[in-house]
CSV table of C-alpha atoms and ligand atoms in Angstrom, one decimal:
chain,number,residue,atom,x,y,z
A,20,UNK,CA,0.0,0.0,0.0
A,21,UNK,CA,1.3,3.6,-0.9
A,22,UNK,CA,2.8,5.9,1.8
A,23,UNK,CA,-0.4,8.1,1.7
A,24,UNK,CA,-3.1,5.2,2.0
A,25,UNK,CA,-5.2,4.9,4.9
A,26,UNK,CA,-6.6,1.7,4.1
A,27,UNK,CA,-7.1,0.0,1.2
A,28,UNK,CA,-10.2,2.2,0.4
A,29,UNK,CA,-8.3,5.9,0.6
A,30,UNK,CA,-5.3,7.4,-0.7
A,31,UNK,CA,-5.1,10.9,0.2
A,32,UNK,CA,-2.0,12.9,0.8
A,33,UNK,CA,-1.3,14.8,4.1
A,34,UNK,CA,-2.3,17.8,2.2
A,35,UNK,CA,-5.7,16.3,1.5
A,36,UNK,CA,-6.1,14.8,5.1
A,37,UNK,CA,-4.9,18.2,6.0
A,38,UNK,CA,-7.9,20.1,4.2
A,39,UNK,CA,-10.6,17.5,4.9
A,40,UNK,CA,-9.6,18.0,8.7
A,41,UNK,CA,-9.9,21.9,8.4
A,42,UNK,CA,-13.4,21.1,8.1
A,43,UNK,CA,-14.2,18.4,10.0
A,44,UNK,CA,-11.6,17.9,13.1
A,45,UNK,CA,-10.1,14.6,13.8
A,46,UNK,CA,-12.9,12.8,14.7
A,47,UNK,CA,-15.7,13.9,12.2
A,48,UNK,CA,-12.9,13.4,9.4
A,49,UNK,CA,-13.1,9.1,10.7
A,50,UNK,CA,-16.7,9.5,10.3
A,51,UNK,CA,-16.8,11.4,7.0
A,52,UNK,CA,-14.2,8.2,5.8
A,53,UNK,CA,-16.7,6.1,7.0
A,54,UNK,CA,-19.8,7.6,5.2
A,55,UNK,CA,-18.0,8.1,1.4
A,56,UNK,CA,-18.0,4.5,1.4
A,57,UNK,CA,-21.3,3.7,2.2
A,58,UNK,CA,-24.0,4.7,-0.7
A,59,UNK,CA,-26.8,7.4,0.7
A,60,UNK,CA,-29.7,6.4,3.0
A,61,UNK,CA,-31.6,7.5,0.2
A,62,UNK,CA,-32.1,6.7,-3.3
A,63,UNK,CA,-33.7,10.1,-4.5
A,64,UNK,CA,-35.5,11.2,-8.1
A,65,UNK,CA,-36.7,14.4,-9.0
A,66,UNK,CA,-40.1,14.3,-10.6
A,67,UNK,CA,-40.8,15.9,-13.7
A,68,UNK,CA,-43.3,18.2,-13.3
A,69,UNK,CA,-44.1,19.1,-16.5
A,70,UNK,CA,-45.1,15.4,-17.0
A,71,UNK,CA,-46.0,14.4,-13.8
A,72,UNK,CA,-47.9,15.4,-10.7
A,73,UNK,CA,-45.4,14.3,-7.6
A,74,UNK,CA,-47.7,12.5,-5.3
A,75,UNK,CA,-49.4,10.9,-8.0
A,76,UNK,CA,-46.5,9.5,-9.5
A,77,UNK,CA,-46.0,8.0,-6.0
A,78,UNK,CA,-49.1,6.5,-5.5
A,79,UNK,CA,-48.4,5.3,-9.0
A,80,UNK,CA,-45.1,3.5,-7.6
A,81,UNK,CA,-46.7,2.5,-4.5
A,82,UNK,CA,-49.3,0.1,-6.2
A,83,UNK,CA,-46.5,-1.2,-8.7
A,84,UNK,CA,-45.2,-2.6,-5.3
A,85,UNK,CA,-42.2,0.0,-4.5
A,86,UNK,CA,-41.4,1.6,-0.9
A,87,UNK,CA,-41.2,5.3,-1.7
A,88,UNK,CA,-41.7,8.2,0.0
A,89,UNK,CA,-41.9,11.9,-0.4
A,90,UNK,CA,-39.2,14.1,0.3
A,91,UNK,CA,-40.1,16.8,3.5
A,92,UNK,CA,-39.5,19.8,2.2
A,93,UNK,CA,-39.2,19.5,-2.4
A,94,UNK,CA,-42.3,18.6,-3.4
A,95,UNK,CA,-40.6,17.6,-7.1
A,96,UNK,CA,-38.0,14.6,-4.9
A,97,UNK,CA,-39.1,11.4,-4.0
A,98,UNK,CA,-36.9,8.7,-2.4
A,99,UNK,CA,-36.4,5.0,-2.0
A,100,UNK,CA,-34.2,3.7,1.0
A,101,UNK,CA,-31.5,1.9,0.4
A,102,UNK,CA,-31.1,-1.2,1.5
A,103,UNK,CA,-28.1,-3.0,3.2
A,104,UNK,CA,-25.1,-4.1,3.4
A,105,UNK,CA,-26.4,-7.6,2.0
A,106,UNK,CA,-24.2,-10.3,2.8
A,107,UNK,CA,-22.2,-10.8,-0.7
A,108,UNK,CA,-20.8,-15.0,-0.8
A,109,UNK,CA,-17.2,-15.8,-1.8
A,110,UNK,CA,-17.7,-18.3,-4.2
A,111,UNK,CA,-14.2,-18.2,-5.1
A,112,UNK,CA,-14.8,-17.5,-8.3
A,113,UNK,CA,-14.3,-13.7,-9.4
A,114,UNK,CA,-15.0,-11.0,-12.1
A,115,UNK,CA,-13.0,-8.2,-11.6
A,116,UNK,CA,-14.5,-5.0,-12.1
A,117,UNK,CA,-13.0,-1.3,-12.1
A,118,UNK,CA,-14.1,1.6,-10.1
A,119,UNK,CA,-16.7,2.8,-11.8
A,120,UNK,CA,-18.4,-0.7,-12.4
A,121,UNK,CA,-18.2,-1.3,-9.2
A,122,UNK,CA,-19.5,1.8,-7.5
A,123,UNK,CA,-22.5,1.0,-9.8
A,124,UNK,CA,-22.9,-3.1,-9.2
A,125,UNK,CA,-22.6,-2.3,-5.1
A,126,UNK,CA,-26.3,-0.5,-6.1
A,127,UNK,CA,-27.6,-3.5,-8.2
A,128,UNK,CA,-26.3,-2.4,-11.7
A,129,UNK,CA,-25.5,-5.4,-14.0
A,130,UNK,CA,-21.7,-5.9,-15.2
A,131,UNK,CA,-21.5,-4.7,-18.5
A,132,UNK,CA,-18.5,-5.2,-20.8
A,133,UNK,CA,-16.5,-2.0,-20.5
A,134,UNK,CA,-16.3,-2.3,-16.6
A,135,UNK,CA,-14.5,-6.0,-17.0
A,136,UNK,CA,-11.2,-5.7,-15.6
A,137,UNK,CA,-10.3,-9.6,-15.3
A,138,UNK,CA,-12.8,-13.1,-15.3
A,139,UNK,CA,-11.5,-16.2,-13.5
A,140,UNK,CA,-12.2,-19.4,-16.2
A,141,UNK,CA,-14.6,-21.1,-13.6
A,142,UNK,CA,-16.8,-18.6,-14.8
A,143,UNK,CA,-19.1,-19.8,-17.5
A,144,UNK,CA,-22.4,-19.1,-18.9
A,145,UNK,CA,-24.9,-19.9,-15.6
A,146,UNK,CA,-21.8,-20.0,-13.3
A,147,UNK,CA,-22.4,-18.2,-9.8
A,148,UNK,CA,-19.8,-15.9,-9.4
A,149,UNK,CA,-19.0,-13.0,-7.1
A,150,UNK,CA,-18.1,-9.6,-8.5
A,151,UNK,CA,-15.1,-7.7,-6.8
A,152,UNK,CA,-13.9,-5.1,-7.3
A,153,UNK,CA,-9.8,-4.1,-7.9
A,154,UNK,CA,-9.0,-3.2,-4.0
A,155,UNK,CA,-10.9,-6.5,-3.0
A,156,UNK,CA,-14.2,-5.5,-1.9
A,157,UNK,CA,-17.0,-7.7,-2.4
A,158,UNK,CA,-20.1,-6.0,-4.6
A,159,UNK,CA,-22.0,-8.6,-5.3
A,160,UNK,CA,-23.4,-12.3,-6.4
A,161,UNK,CA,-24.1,-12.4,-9.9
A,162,UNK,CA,-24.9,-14.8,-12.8
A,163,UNK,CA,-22.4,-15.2,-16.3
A,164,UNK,CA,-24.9,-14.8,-19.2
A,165,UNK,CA,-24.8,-16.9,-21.8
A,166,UNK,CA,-23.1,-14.5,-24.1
A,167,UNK,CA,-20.9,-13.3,-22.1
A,168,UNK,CA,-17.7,-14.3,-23.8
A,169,UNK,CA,-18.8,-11.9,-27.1
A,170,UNK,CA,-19.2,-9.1,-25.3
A,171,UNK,CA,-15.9,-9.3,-23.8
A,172,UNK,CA,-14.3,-9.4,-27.5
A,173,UNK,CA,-16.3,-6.6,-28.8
A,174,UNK,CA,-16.6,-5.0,-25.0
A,175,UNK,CA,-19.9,-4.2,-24.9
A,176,UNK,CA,-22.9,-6.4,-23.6
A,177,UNK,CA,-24.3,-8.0,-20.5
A,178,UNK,CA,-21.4,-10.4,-18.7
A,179,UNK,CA,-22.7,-11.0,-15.6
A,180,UNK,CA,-26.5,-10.2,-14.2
A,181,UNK,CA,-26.5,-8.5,-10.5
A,182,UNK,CA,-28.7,-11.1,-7.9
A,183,UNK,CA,-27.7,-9.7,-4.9
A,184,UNK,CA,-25.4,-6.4,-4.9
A,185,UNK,CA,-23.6,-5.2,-1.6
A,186,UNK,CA,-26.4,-2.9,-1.5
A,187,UNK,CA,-29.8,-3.1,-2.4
A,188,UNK,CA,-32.6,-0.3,-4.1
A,189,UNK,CA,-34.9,-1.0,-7.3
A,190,UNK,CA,-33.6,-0.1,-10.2
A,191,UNK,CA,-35.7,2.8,-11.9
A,192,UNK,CA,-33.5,2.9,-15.2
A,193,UNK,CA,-35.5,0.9,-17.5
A,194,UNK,CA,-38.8,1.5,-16.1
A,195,UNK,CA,-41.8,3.6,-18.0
A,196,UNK,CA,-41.1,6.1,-15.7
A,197,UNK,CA,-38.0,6.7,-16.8
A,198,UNK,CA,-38.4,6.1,-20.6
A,199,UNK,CA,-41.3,8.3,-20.8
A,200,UNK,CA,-39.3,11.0,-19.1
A,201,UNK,CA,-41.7,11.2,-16.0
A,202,UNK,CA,-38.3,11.1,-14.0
A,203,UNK,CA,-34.8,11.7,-13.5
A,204,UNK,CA,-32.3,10.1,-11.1
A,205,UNK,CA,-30.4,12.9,-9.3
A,206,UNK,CA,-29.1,13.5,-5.5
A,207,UNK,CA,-31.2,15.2,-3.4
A,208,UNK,CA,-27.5,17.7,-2.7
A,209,UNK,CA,-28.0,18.3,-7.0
A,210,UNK,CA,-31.1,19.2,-6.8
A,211,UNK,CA,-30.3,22.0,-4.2
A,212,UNK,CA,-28.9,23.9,-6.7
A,213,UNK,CA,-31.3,25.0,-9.2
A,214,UNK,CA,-33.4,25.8,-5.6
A,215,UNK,CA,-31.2,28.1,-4.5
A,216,UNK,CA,-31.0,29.7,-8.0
A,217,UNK,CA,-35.0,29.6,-7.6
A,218,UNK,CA,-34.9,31.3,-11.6
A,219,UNK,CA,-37.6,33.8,-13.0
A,220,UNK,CA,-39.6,32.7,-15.5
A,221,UNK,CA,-38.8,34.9,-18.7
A,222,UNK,CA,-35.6,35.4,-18.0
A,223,UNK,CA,-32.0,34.1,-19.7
A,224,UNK,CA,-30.0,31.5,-17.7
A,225,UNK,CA,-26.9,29.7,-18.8
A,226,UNK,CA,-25.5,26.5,-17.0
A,227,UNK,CA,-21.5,26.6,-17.7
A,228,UNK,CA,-20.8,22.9,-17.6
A,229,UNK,CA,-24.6,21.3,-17.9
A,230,UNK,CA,-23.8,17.9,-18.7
A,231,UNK,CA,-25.6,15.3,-17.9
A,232,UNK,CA,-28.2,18.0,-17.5
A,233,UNK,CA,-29.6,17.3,-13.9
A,234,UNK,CA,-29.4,20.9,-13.1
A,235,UNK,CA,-30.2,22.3,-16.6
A,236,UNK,CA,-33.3,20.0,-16.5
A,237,UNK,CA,-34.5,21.5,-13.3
A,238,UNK,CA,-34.5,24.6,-14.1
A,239,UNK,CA,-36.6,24.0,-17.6
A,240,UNK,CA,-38.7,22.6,-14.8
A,241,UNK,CA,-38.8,25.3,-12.6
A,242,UNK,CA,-39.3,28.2,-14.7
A,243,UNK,CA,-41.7,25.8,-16.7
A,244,UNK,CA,-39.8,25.9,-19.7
A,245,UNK,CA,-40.7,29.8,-20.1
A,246,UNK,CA,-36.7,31.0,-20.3
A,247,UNK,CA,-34.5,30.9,-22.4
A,248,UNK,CA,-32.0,28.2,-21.6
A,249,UNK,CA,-28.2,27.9,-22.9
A,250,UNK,CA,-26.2,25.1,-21.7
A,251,UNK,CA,-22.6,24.4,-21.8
A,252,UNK,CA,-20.4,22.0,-22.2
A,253,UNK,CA,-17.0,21.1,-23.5
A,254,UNK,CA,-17.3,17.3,-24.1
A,255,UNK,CA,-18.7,16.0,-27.2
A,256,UNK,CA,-19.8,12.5,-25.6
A,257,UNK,CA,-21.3,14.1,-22.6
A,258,UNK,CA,-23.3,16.9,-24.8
A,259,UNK,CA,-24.6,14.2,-26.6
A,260,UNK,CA,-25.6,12.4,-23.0
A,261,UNK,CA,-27.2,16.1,-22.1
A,262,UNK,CA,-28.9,16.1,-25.5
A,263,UNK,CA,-30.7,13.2,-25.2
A,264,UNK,CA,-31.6,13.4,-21.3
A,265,UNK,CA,-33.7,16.8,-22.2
A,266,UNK,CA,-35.3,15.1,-25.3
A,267,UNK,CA,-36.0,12.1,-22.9
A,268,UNK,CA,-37.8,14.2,-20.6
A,269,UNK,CA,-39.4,16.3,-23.4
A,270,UNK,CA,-37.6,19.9,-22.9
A,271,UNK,CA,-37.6,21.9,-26.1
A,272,UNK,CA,-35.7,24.7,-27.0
A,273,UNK,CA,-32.6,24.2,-24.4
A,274,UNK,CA,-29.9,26.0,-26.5
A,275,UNK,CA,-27.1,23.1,-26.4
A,276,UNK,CA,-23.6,25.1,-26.6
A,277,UNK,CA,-20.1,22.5,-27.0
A,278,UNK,CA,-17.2,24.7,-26.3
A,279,UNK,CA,-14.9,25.9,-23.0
A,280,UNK,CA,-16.9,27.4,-20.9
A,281,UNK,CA,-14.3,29.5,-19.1
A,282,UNK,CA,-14.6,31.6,-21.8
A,283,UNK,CA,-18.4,31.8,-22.4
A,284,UNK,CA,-18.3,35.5,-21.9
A,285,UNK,CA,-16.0,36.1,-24.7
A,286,UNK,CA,-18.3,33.9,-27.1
A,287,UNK,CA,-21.6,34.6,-25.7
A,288,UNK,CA,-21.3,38.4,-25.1
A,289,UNK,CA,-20.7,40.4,-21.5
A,290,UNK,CA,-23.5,40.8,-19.4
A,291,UNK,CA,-26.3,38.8,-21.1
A,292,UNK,CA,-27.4,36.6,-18.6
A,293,UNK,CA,-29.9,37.3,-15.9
A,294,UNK,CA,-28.5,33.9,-13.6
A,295,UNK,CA,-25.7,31.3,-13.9
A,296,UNK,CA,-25.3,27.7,-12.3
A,297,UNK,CA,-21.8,27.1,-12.3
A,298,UNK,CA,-21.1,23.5,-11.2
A,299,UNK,CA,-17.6,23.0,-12.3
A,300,UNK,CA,-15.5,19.8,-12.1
A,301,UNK,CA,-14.0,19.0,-9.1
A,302,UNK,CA,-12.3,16.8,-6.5
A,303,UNK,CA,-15.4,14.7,-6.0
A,304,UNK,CA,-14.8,14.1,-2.7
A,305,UNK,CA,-18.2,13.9,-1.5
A,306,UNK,CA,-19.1,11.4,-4.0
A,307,UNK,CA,-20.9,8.6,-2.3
A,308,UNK,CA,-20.3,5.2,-2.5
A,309,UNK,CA,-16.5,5.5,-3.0
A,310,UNK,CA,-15.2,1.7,-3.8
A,311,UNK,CA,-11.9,3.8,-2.9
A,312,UNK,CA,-10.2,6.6,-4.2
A,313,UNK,CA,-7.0,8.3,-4.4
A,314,UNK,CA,-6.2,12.2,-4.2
A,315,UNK,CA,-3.3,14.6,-3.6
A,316,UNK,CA,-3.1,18.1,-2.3
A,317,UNK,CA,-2.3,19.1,-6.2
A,318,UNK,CA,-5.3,17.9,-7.3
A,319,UNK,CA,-7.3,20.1,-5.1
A,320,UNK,CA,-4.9,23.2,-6.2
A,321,UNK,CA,-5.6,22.4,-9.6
A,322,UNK,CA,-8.9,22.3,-9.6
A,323,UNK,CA,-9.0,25.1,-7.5
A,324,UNK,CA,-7.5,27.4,-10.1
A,325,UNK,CA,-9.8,26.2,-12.9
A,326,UNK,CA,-12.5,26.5,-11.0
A,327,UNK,CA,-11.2,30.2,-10.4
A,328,UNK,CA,-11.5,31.0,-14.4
A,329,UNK,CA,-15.5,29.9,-14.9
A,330,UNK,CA,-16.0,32.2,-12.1
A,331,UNK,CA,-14.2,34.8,-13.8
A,332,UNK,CA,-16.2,33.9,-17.4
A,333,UNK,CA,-19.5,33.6,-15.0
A,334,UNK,CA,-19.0,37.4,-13.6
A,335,UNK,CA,-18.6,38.4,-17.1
A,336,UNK,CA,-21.5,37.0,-18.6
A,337,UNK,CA,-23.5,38.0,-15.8
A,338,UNK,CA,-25.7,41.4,-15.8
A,339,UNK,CA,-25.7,43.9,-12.8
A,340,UNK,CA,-28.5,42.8,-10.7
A,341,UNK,CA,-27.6,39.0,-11.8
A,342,UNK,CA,-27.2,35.5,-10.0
A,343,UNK,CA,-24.6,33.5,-9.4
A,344,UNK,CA,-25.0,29.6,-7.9
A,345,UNK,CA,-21.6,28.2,-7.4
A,346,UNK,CA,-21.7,24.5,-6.3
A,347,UNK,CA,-18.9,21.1,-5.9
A,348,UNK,CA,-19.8,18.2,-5.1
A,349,UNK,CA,-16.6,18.4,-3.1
A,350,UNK,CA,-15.5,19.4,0.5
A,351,UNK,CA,-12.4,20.9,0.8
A,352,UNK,CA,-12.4,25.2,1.6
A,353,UNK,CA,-9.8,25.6,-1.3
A,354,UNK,CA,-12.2,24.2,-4.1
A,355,UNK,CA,-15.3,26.2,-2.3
A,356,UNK,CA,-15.5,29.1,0.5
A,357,UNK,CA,-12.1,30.1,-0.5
A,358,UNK,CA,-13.4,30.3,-4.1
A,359,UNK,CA,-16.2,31.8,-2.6
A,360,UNK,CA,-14.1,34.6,-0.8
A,361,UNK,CA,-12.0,35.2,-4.2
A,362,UNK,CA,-15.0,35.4,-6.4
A,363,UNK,CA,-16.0,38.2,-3.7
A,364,UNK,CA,-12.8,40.1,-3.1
A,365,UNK,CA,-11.3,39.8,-6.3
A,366,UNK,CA,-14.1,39.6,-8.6
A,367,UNK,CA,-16.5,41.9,-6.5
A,368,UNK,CA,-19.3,39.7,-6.5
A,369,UNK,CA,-22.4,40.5,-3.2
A,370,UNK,CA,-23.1,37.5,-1.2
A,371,UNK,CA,-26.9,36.4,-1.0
A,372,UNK,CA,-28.8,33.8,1.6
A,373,UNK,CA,-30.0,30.8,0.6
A,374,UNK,CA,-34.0,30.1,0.5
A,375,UNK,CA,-34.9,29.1,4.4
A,376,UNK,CA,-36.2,25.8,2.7
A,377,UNK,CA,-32.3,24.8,1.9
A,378,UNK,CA,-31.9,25.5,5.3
A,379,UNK,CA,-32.3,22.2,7.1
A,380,UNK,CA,-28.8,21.5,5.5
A,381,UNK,CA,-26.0,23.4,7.4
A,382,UNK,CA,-24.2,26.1,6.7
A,383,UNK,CA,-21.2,27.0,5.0
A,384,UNK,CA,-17.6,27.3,7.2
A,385,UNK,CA,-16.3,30.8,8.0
A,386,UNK,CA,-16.7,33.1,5.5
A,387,UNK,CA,-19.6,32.6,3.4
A,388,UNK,CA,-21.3,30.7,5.9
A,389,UNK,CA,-24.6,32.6,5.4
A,390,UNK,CA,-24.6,32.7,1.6
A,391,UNK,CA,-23.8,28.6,1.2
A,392,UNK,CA,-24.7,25.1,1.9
A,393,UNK,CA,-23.1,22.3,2.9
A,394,UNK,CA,-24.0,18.9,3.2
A,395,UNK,CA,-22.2,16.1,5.2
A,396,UNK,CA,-22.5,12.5,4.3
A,397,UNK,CA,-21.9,11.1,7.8
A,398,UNK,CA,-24.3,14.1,8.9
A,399,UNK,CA,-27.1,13.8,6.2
A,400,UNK,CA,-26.8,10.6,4.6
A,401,UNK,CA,-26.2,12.2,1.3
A,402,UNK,CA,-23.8,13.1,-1.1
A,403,UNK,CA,-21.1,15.8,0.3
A,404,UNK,CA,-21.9,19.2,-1.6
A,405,UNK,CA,-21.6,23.0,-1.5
A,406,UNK,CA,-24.0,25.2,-2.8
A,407,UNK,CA,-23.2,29.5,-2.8
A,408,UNK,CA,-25.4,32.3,-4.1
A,409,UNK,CA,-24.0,35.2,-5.2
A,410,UNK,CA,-25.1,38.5,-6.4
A,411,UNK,CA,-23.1,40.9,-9.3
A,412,UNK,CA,-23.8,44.0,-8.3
B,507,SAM,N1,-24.1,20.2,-13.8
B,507,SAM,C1,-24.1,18.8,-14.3
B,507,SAM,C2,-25.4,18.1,-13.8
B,507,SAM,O1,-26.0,18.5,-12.8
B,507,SAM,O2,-25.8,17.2,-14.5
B,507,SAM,C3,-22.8,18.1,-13.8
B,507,SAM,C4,-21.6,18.9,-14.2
B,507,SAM,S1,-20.1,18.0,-13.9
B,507,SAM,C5,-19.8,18.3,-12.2
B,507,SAM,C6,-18.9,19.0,-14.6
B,507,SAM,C7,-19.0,19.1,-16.1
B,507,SAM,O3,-18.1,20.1,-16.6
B,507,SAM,C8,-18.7,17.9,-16.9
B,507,SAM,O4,-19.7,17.5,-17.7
B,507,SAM,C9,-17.5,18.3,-17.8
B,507,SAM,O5,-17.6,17.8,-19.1
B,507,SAM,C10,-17.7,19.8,-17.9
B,507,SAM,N2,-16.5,20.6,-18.1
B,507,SAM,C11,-15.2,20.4,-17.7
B,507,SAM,N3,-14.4,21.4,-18.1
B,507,SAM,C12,-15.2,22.2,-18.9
B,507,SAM,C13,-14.9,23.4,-19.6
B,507,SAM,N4,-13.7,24.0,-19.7
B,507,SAM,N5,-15.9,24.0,-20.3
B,507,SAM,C14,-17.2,23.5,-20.3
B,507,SAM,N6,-17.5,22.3,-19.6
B,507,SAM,C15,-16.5,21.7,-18.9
């Protein structure tokens, strides 16, 4: 095991460790280790609402024979618990699977093709195997399909179907619902965001790096489709992914831009729009389930300073009077209250408060604690995330 591991799970520098304990101490940075590993205590979806009425999509669910519930305080969310951990058999005879594979078959996803990392030869069409993933962790029991072998030469297909992952909630993916665009899977810590932006119908809004879309899509949602929507994003395979998630859930006339956001100002024009989500990349270290991961104090930097330039591009393509929602799904105070503070000092952005309903969250640390959000996966069972509202005056 490196230096820097803490177990087999977590490989984060002292820089890292140092910056996670700046905001949680000692002892809530064990807990916080402990909760990135475990998937939420709830499996939420944000209802369309342009297609469907909320609590008639879940009576809907409930007589289809699912355990749903509403969410307290967004009428749009709905969650399923999850269930768990199951107790995963060694059968001694493995498909390896990466990370990402893995993170997904611990939640009852099937191993497709593309995740394959190694597959013992007991494993044969029918063959009970367990999948594990490359640190070792048990994710599930599963069942080699009978063309399994194909799909490994052209890597793509079904290899082994999920009976009984590490942790358990129905799978929504290939339902009606989902096809018919009645709903889309997002974290309860996502949909925060377009919340706090809490857009004016009529107005012009651009989402800087939109893709998938579960913040563009919510806003459609919010201002009923009556804005006009441009949304960003510099990846050709993930505009594609954002292109066909709005046509899935029936949202016309979203303005679909591919190109580097950091400079949208330049290309778009200064001072056009009336609000901005900017939800950059980032560390991800609030991502839950983690299999394991593996970070150093230079990542954080670096992302950092990128970071830095959308919020430059997002002050410039804001008007005076407009609104700014910075989020991460991240942690650390480099990649978010210290952005928060330069975006203010340097930039000259105003701070604004959060709508009481985001409220039952907690606050932001130290500066900025009363225009942003945070939320703590050993404190709220939910992906680790920072939401800030800003204000250019
Ligand atoms: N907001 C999205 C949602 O809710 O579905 C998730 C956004 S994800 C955290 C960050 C996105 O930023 C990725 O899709 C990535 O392709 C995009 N991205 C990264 N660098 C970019 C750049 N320079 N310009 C535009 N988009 C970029």
């Amino acid at each position: 095991m490196p230096a820097d591991c803490i177990s087999n799970m977590f490989c984060y520098d002292k820089g890292v460790l140092r910056e996670l304990e700046q905001v949680y101490g000692g002892h809530g940075l064990r807990k916080f280790l402990e909760a990135i590993a475990r998937p939420p205590t709830r499996y939420y979806i944000r209802v369309n609402v342009l297609r469907a009425e909320p609590l008639q999509l879940l009576d809907d669910m409930r007589e289809k024979g699912l355990e749903v519930y509403s969410d307290e305080f967004l009428e749009e969310a709905l969650w399923l618990p999850v269930r768990g951990p199951n107790n995963v058999r060694d059968t001694g005879c493995y498909v390896v699977v990466d990370k990402r594979a893995a993170e997904s078959v611990m939640m009852g996803a099937h191993v497709y093709a593309p995740g394959v990392v190694r597959v013992d030869e007991c494993a044969k069409p029918g063959a009970e195997v367990t999948v594990v993933s490359e640190n070792g962790v048990l994710v599930a029991n599963g069942v080699v399909e009978e063309g399994f072998s194909t799909a490994l030469r052209v890597k793509r297909g079904l290899v082994v179907r999920n009976v009984r992952p590490l942790y358990s909630v129905p799978s929504l993916r290939d339902t009606e619902w989902s096809t018919r665009g009645l709903i889309y899977e997002q974290s309860i810590s996502s949909m925060l965001v377009a919340r706090v932006l809490d857009p004016e119908p009529g107005s012009i809004i651009v989402d800087m790096c939109a893709a998938p879309g579960g913040k563009t899509s919510h806003v459609y949602e919010l201002v009923r489709g009556r804005a006009r929507i441009i949304a960003i994003d510099h990846s050709a395979s993930k505009t594609r992914r954002l292109r066909e998630n709005l046509e899935r859930l029936g949202h016309r006339g979203v303005e679909i831009i591919r190109m580097d956001a950091r400079y949208a100002d330049l290309e778009l024009g200064k001072g056009v729009a009336d609000y901005v989500v900017l939800d950059p990349p980032c560390t991800s270290l609030g991502v839950v389930p983690k299999i394991y991961d593996s970070k150093s104090l230079r990542d954080v930097r670096v992302s950092a300073r990128y970071q830095r330039q959308f919020l430059r591009a997002a002050y410039g393509l804001l008007r005076s009077g407009g609104v700014l929602v910075y989020s991460t799904c991240t942690v650390t105070l480099s990649e978010n209250e210290k952005n928060i503070r330069y975006a203010v000092e340097k930039l000259g952005f105003r701070v604004l408060e959060p709508p009481s309903t985001t409220r039952r969250f907690a606050k932001g640390i130290g500066f900025c604690s009363d225009c942003s959000i945070r939320v703590h996966p050993h404190v709220h069972g939910a992906t680790g995330y920072f939401v800030a509202k800003l204000v250019k005056p």
